[in-house]
Coordinates of C-alpha atoms in Angstrom, one line a residue:
X1 CA 148.0 88.1 86.3
X2 CA 144.3 88.1 86.8
X3 CA 144.4 86.8 90.5
X4 CA 144.1 83.3 89.1
X5 CA 146.6 80.5 88.3
X6 CA 146.8 80.8 84.5
X7 CA 150.0 78.9 83.8
X8 CA 150.0 77.6 80.3
X9 CA 152.0 75.1 78.3
X10 CA 151.8 74.9 74.5
X11 CA 153.0 72.6 71.8
X12 CA 155.3 73.6 68.9
X13 CA 153.9 76.3 66.7
X14 CA 151.0 77.0 69.1
X15 CA 149.9 80.3 70.6
X16 CA 148.3 80.3 74.0
X17 CA 144.8 81.7 74.7
X18 CA 143.7 83.2 78.0
X19 CA 140.5 84.9 79.2
X20 CA 138.9 86.0 82.4
X21 CA 135.6 84.4 83.2
X22 CA 133.8 81.3 81.9
X23 CA 134.8 79.8 78.7
X24 CA 132.7 77.2 76.9
X25 CA 134.5 75.1 74.2
X26 CA 131.4 73.4 72.7
X27 CA 132.4 74.7 69.2
X28 CA 132.3 78.4 70.1
X29 CA 134.0 80.5 72.8
X30 CA 131.7 82.4 75.1
X31 CA 133.1 84.8 77.6
X32 CA 130.7 85.7 80.4
X33 CA 132.9 88.2 82.1
X34 CA 134.5 90.9 79.9
X35 CA 138.3 91.5 79.8
X36 CA 139.6 94.8 81.0
X37 CA 142.3 96.7 79.1
X38 CA 144.8 95.7 81.9
X39 CA 143.9 92.0 81.4
X40 CA 144.3 92.3 77.6
X41 CA 147.6 94.1 78.0
X42 CA 149.0 91.3 80.2
X43 CA 147.7 88.6 77.8
X44 CA 149.5 90.3 74.9
X45 CA 152.7 90.8 76.9
X46 CA 152.7 87.1 77.8
X47 CA 152.0 86.1 74.2
X48 CA 155.3 87.6 73.2
X49 CA 157.3 86.2 76.1
X50 CA 156.0 82.6 75.5
X51 CA 156.5 82.6 71.7
X52 CA 159.6 84.7 70.9
X53 CA 163.1 83.4 70.6
X54 CA 165.5 83.4 73.6
X55 CA 167.8 86.4 73.2
X56 CA 170.8 87.8 75.1
X57 CA 169.8 89.8 78.2
X58 CA 170.4 93.1 76.6
X59 CA 168.7 92.2 73.3
X60 CA 165.8 90.7 75.2
X61 CA 165.3 93.8 77.3
X62 CA 165.2 96.0 74.2
X63 CA 162.7 93.6 72.5
X64 CA 160.4 93.5 75.5
X65 CA 160.5 97.3 75.8
X66 CA 159.5 97.7 72.2
X67 CA 156.7 95.2 72.5
X68 CA 155.3 97.1 75.5
X69 CA 155.5 100.3 73.6
X70 CA 153.6 98.8 70.7
X71 CA 150.9 97.2 72.8
X72 CA 150.3 100.2 75.0
X73 CA 149.9 102.5 71.9
X74 CA 147.7 100.0 70.2
X75 CA 145.4 99.7 73.1
X76 CA 145.2 103.5 73.5
X77 CA 144.2 103.8 69.9
X78 CA 141.8 101.0 70.2
X79 CA 140.0 102.7 73.1
X80 CA 139.4 105.7 70.8
X81 CA 138.6 104.0 67.5
X82 CA 137.0 100.6 68.2
X83 CA 136.6 99.8 71.9
X84 CA 134.5 96.7 71.0
X85 CA 137.6 95.3 69.3
X86 CA 138.9 94.4 72.8
X87 CA 136.9 91.2 72.5
X88 CA 139.3 90.0 69.8
X89 CA 142.0 89.4 72.5
X90 CA 140.9 85.8 72.9
X91 CA 140.6 85.1 69.2
X92 CA 143.4 82.8 68.1
X93 CA 143.7 84.3 64.6
X94 CA 144.0 87.8 66.0
X95 CA 146.5 86.7 68.7
X96 CA 148.6 85.4 65.8
X97 CA 148.4 88.8 64.1
X98 CA 149.4 90.5 67.4
X99 CA 152.4 88.2 67.8
X100 CA 153.6 88.9 64.2
X101 CA 153.3 92.6 64.8
X102 CA 155.2 92.3 68.1
X103 CA 157.9 90.2 66.5
X104 CA 158.5 92.6 63.7
X105 CA 158.6 95.7 65.8
X106 CA 160.8 94.0 68.4
X107 CA 163.3 93.4 65.6
X108 CA 163.3 96.8 64.0
X109 CA 162.1 99.4 66.5
X110 CA 161.0 101.6 63.6
X111 CA 158.3 103.9 64.9
X112 CA 156.8 104.3 61.4
X113 CA 156.4 100.6 61.1
X114 CA 154.8 100.5 64.6
X115 CA 152.2 103.1 63.5
X116 CA 151.5 101.1 60.3
X117 CA 151.1 97.9 62.2
X118 CA 148.8 99.5 64.8
X119 CA 146.6 101.0 62.0
X120 CA 146.3 97.5 60.4
X121 CA 145.6 95.8 63.7
X122 CA 142.8 98.2 64.5
X123 CA 141.3 97.6 61.2
X124 CA 141.7 93.9 61.9
X125 CA 139.7 94.1 65.2
X126 CA 136.7 95.3 63.1
X127 CA 136.6 92.0 61.2
X128 CA 134.9 89.6 63.5
X129 CA 134.1 87.0 60.8
X130 CA 136.4 85.4 58.3
X131 CA 136.3 87.5 55.2
X132 CA 138.4 88.7 52.3
X133 CA 139.2 91.9 54.3
X134 CA 140.3 89.9 57.3
X135 CA 142.6 87.7 55.1
X136 CA 144.1 90.8 53.4
X137 CA 144.8 92.5 56.8
X138 CA 146.4 89.3 58.1
X139 CA 148.8 89.2 55.1
X140 CA 149.4 93.0 55.3
X141 CA 150.5 92.8 58.9
X142 CA 153.0 90.1 57.9
X143 CA 154.3 92.0 54.8
X144 CA 154.6 95.5 56.3
X145 CA 158.0 94.8 57.9
X146 CA 159.5 94.0 54.4
X147 CA 159.0 97.6 53.3
X148 CA 160.9 100.8 53.8
X149 CA 159.3 104.1 54.9
X150 CA 159.7 105.3 51.3
X151 CA 157.9 102.3 50.0
X152 CA 155.0 103.0 52.4
X153 CA 154.7 106.5 50.8
X154 CA 154.8 105.1 47.3
X155 CA 152.0 102.7 48.0
X156 CA 150.0 105.6 49.4
X157 CA 150.6 107.7 46.3
X158 CA 149.5 104.8 44.1
X159 CA 146.5 104.2 46.3
X160 CA 145.5 107.8 46.2
X161 CA 146.1 108.1 42.5
X162 CA 144.6 104.8 41.3
X163 CA 141.7 104.4 43.8
X164 CA 140.8 107.5 45.7
X165 CA 141.1 110.5 43.3
X166 CA 138.2 109.3 41.2
X167 CA 135.9 110.0 44.2
X168 CA 137.1 113.6 44.6
X169 CA 135.5 116.6 42.9
X170 CA 137.5 119.8 42.3
X171 CA 135.0 122.7 42.2
X172 CA 137.7 125.3 42.2
X173 CA 141.4 125.8 42.4
X174 CA 141.3 125.7 46.2
X175 CA 139.9 122.2 46.1
X176 CA 142.7 121.1 43.8
X177 CA 145.4 122.8 45.9
X178 CA 144.0 121.1 49.1
X179 CA 144.2 117.7 47.4
X180 CA 147.8 118.3 46.3
X181 CA 148.8 119.7 49.7
X182 CA 147.2 117.0 51.9
X183 CA 147.3 113.8 49.8
X184 CA 150.2 114.2 47.4
X185 CA 153.0 116.4 48.6
X186 CA 153.6 114.6 52.0
X187 CA 154.5 111.4 50.1
X188 CA 156.1 112.7 46.9
X189 CA 159.7 112.9 48.0
X190 CA 159.9 109.1 48.3
X191 CA 159.5 108.7 44.5
X192 CA 162.9 110.4 44.0
X193 CA 164.7 108.4 46.8
X194 CA 163.6 105.0 45.6
X195 CA 164.8 104.3 42.1
X196 CA 163.8 100.6 41.7
X197 CA 160.9 100.5 44.2
X198 CA 158.4 98.9 41.9
X199 CA 160.4 95.6 41.6
X200 CA 160.6 95.3 45.4
X201 CA 156.9 96.0 45.8
X202 CA 156.1 93.3 43.3
X203 CA 158.4 90.9 45.1
X204 CA 156.6 91.7 48.4
X205 CA 153.2 91.0 46.9
X206 CA 152.0 94.7 47.0
X207 CA 151.8 95.2 43.3
X208 CA 151.9 93.6 39.9
X209 CA 153.0 94.9 36.4
X210 CA 150.4 95.0 33.7
X211 CA 151.0 95.2 29.9
X212 CA 149.3 98.7 29.8
X213 CA 149.4 101.9 31.7
X214 CA 147.2 102.0 34.8
X215 CA 148.8 105.0 36.6
X216 CA 146.4 107.6 35.1
X217 CA 146.5 110.4 37.6
X218 CA 147.4 112.8 34.7
X219 CA 144.2 112.2 32.8
X220 CA 142.0 112.0 36.0
X221 CA 143.3 115.4 37.1
X222 CA 142.9 116.8 33.6
X223 CA 139.3 115.6 33.3
X224 CA 138.3 116.7 36.8
X225 CA 139.9 120.1 36.5
X226 CA 138.0 121.2 33.4
X227 CA 136.6 124.6 33.9
X228 CA 138.9 125.7 36.7
X229 CA 142.1 126.3 34.8
X230 CA 143.5 129.7 36.0
X231 CA 143.9 132.5 33.5
X232 CA 147.2 132.5 31.6
X233 CA 147.6 128.7 31.5
X234 CA 146.8 126.4 28.6
X235 CA 146.0 123.4 30.9
X236 CA 145.9 122.5 34.5
X237 CA 149.3 120.9 34.4
X238 CA 151.1 124.1 33.5
X239 CA 149.6 125.7 36.6
X240 CA 150.4 122.8 38.9
X241 CA 154.0 122.6 37.8
X242 CA 154.4 126.4 38.3
X243 CA 152.9 126.1 41.8
X244 CA 154.4 122.8 42.8
X245 CA 157.7 122.1 40.9
X246 CA 158.2 118.9 42.9
X247 CA 155.1 117.3 41.5
X248 CA 156.4 117.3 37.9
X249 CA 157.9 113.8 38.1
X250 CA 154.6 112.3 39.2
X251 CA 152.6 114.0 36.5
X252 CA 155.4 113.5 33.9
X253 CA 154.3 116.8 32.3
X254 CA 156.7 119.3 30.7
X255 CA 154.9 122.2 29.1
X256 CA 154.2 122.3 26.2
X257 CA 154.9 118.6 25.5
X258 CA 151.7 117.1 27.0
X259 CA 151.1 114.3 24.5
X260 CA 154.8 113.3 24.2
X261 CA 155.1 113.2 28.0
X262 CA 152.1 111.0 28.4
X263 CA 153.4 108.6 25.7
X264 CA 156.8 108.5 27.4
X265 CA 155.2 107.8 30.8
X266 CA 153.2 104.9 29.3
X267 CA 156.4 103.1 28.5
X268 CA 157.7 103.2 32.1
X269 CA 157.2 99.9 34.0
X270 CA 156.2 101.8 37.2
X271 CA 153.3 103.5 35.3
X272 CA 152.0 100.0 34.5
X273 CA 151.9 98.8 38.2
X274 CA 148.6 98.1 39.9
X275 CA 148.3 97.5 43.6
X276 CA 147.2 94.2 45.1
X277 CA 144.8 94.2 47.9
X278 CA 147.7 94.0 50.3
X279 CA 149.3 97.0 48.7
X280 CA 146.0 98.9 49.0
X281 CA 145.7 98.0 52.7
X282 CA 149.3 99.1 53.5
X283 CA 149.0 102.3 51.4
X284 CA 145.7 103.1 53.2
X285 CA 147.3 102.5 56.7
X286 CA 150.1 104.9 55.8
X287 CA 147.6 107.5 54.5
X288 CA 145.8 107.4 57.9
X289 CA 149.1 107.6 59.7
X290 CA 150.2 110.8 57.9
X291 CA 146.9 112.7 57.5
X292 CA 145.2 111.5 60.7
X293 CA 142.0 110.9 58.6
X294 CA 140.0 107.7 58.8
X295 CA 138.2 106.0 55.9
X296 CA 136.4 102.8 55.3
X297 CA 139.0 100.3 54.0
X298 CA 136.3 97.9 52.8
X299 CA 135.5 100.4 50.0
X300 CA 138.6 99.3 48.2
X301 CA 139.1 95.7 49.1

C-alpha cells in the first residue's frame, strides 16, 4: 500500500491504525512524515475491508463501490474545506467515525445521507481535541442513518427557525423574501410529507418535547418585520401567505385570525419540540448541503 509491509491483525471490536513515517507511542503519536491523500484513501479503504461483515460476492462488490464513492468525495471536499484535517487519518476516534459513516452508506447507498455524513465528517476533522462539539459530531454521524430525507429537512427548518433567524435582520421586503426563498422554501415540502415526524426525531435523540411552545418563528418574523409591511396588508403574515401559499402551515397564520392561530399552534406537540445538540448538528449539515453555504457550527453547540 505504501511500499511497506503493513499487514495488520486486530482483536475483537478493534479498529486498525496505520501511518507512513515514524510513530512514537510514548503517550502521544507523532508522525514525522506526512500522509498523502493517496495514503489516507488506502487507509480508509482498508479500514472498511477489515471491519465490515462478510457479504455475498454481489453485495460485497456494491458495498465496496459505495465506500469508495464516499471516501473519494469526502477527501475531495476535505482538500477544499480543511486540508489540515488529513492528519486525523491516524486518530483512532476519527477512524471509528469514518467506519461508521462507511458502514451506513454501504448499507443504504442514499446519496443524500452520503452528503450529510461527509459534511459531519469534515466538521469532525476540525475538532482535534476532545470537546463537546467533537462528542456531538460523533453521535450525529451514528444517528444520521436513522433519519429520512424529509426528517433532515425538518431538522433544518427547526434549526433555522429556533436558532438562526434571531441573527437575521430584515431591512426591507427583499431581505425577507431572500430569507424565505433560500432558507425556508427548499425544506418546507417535507413538513406535509411527514405526519408524525416529531415522535421519531425524539426517538432518534434529535429533539425533545417541552411543556410550552418553543417554535416561535411566527413572532420572530413579526417582530423583525416591523416597518417593512407592504401597503395593503395589516401584518407581514398576510403578505407572506399571499406571496408564498405553501408557507402557511409553517406560520399557522390564516388571515385575519392571527391570535386564534397562534393559540392553536401552541397546543400542537411539534410546536413544543426543541432540538438537541445532535439535532442541531444534523440540521446544520443538511442546511450546508442544500444551500452550499458554510457557517461555524460551534456557534450553536
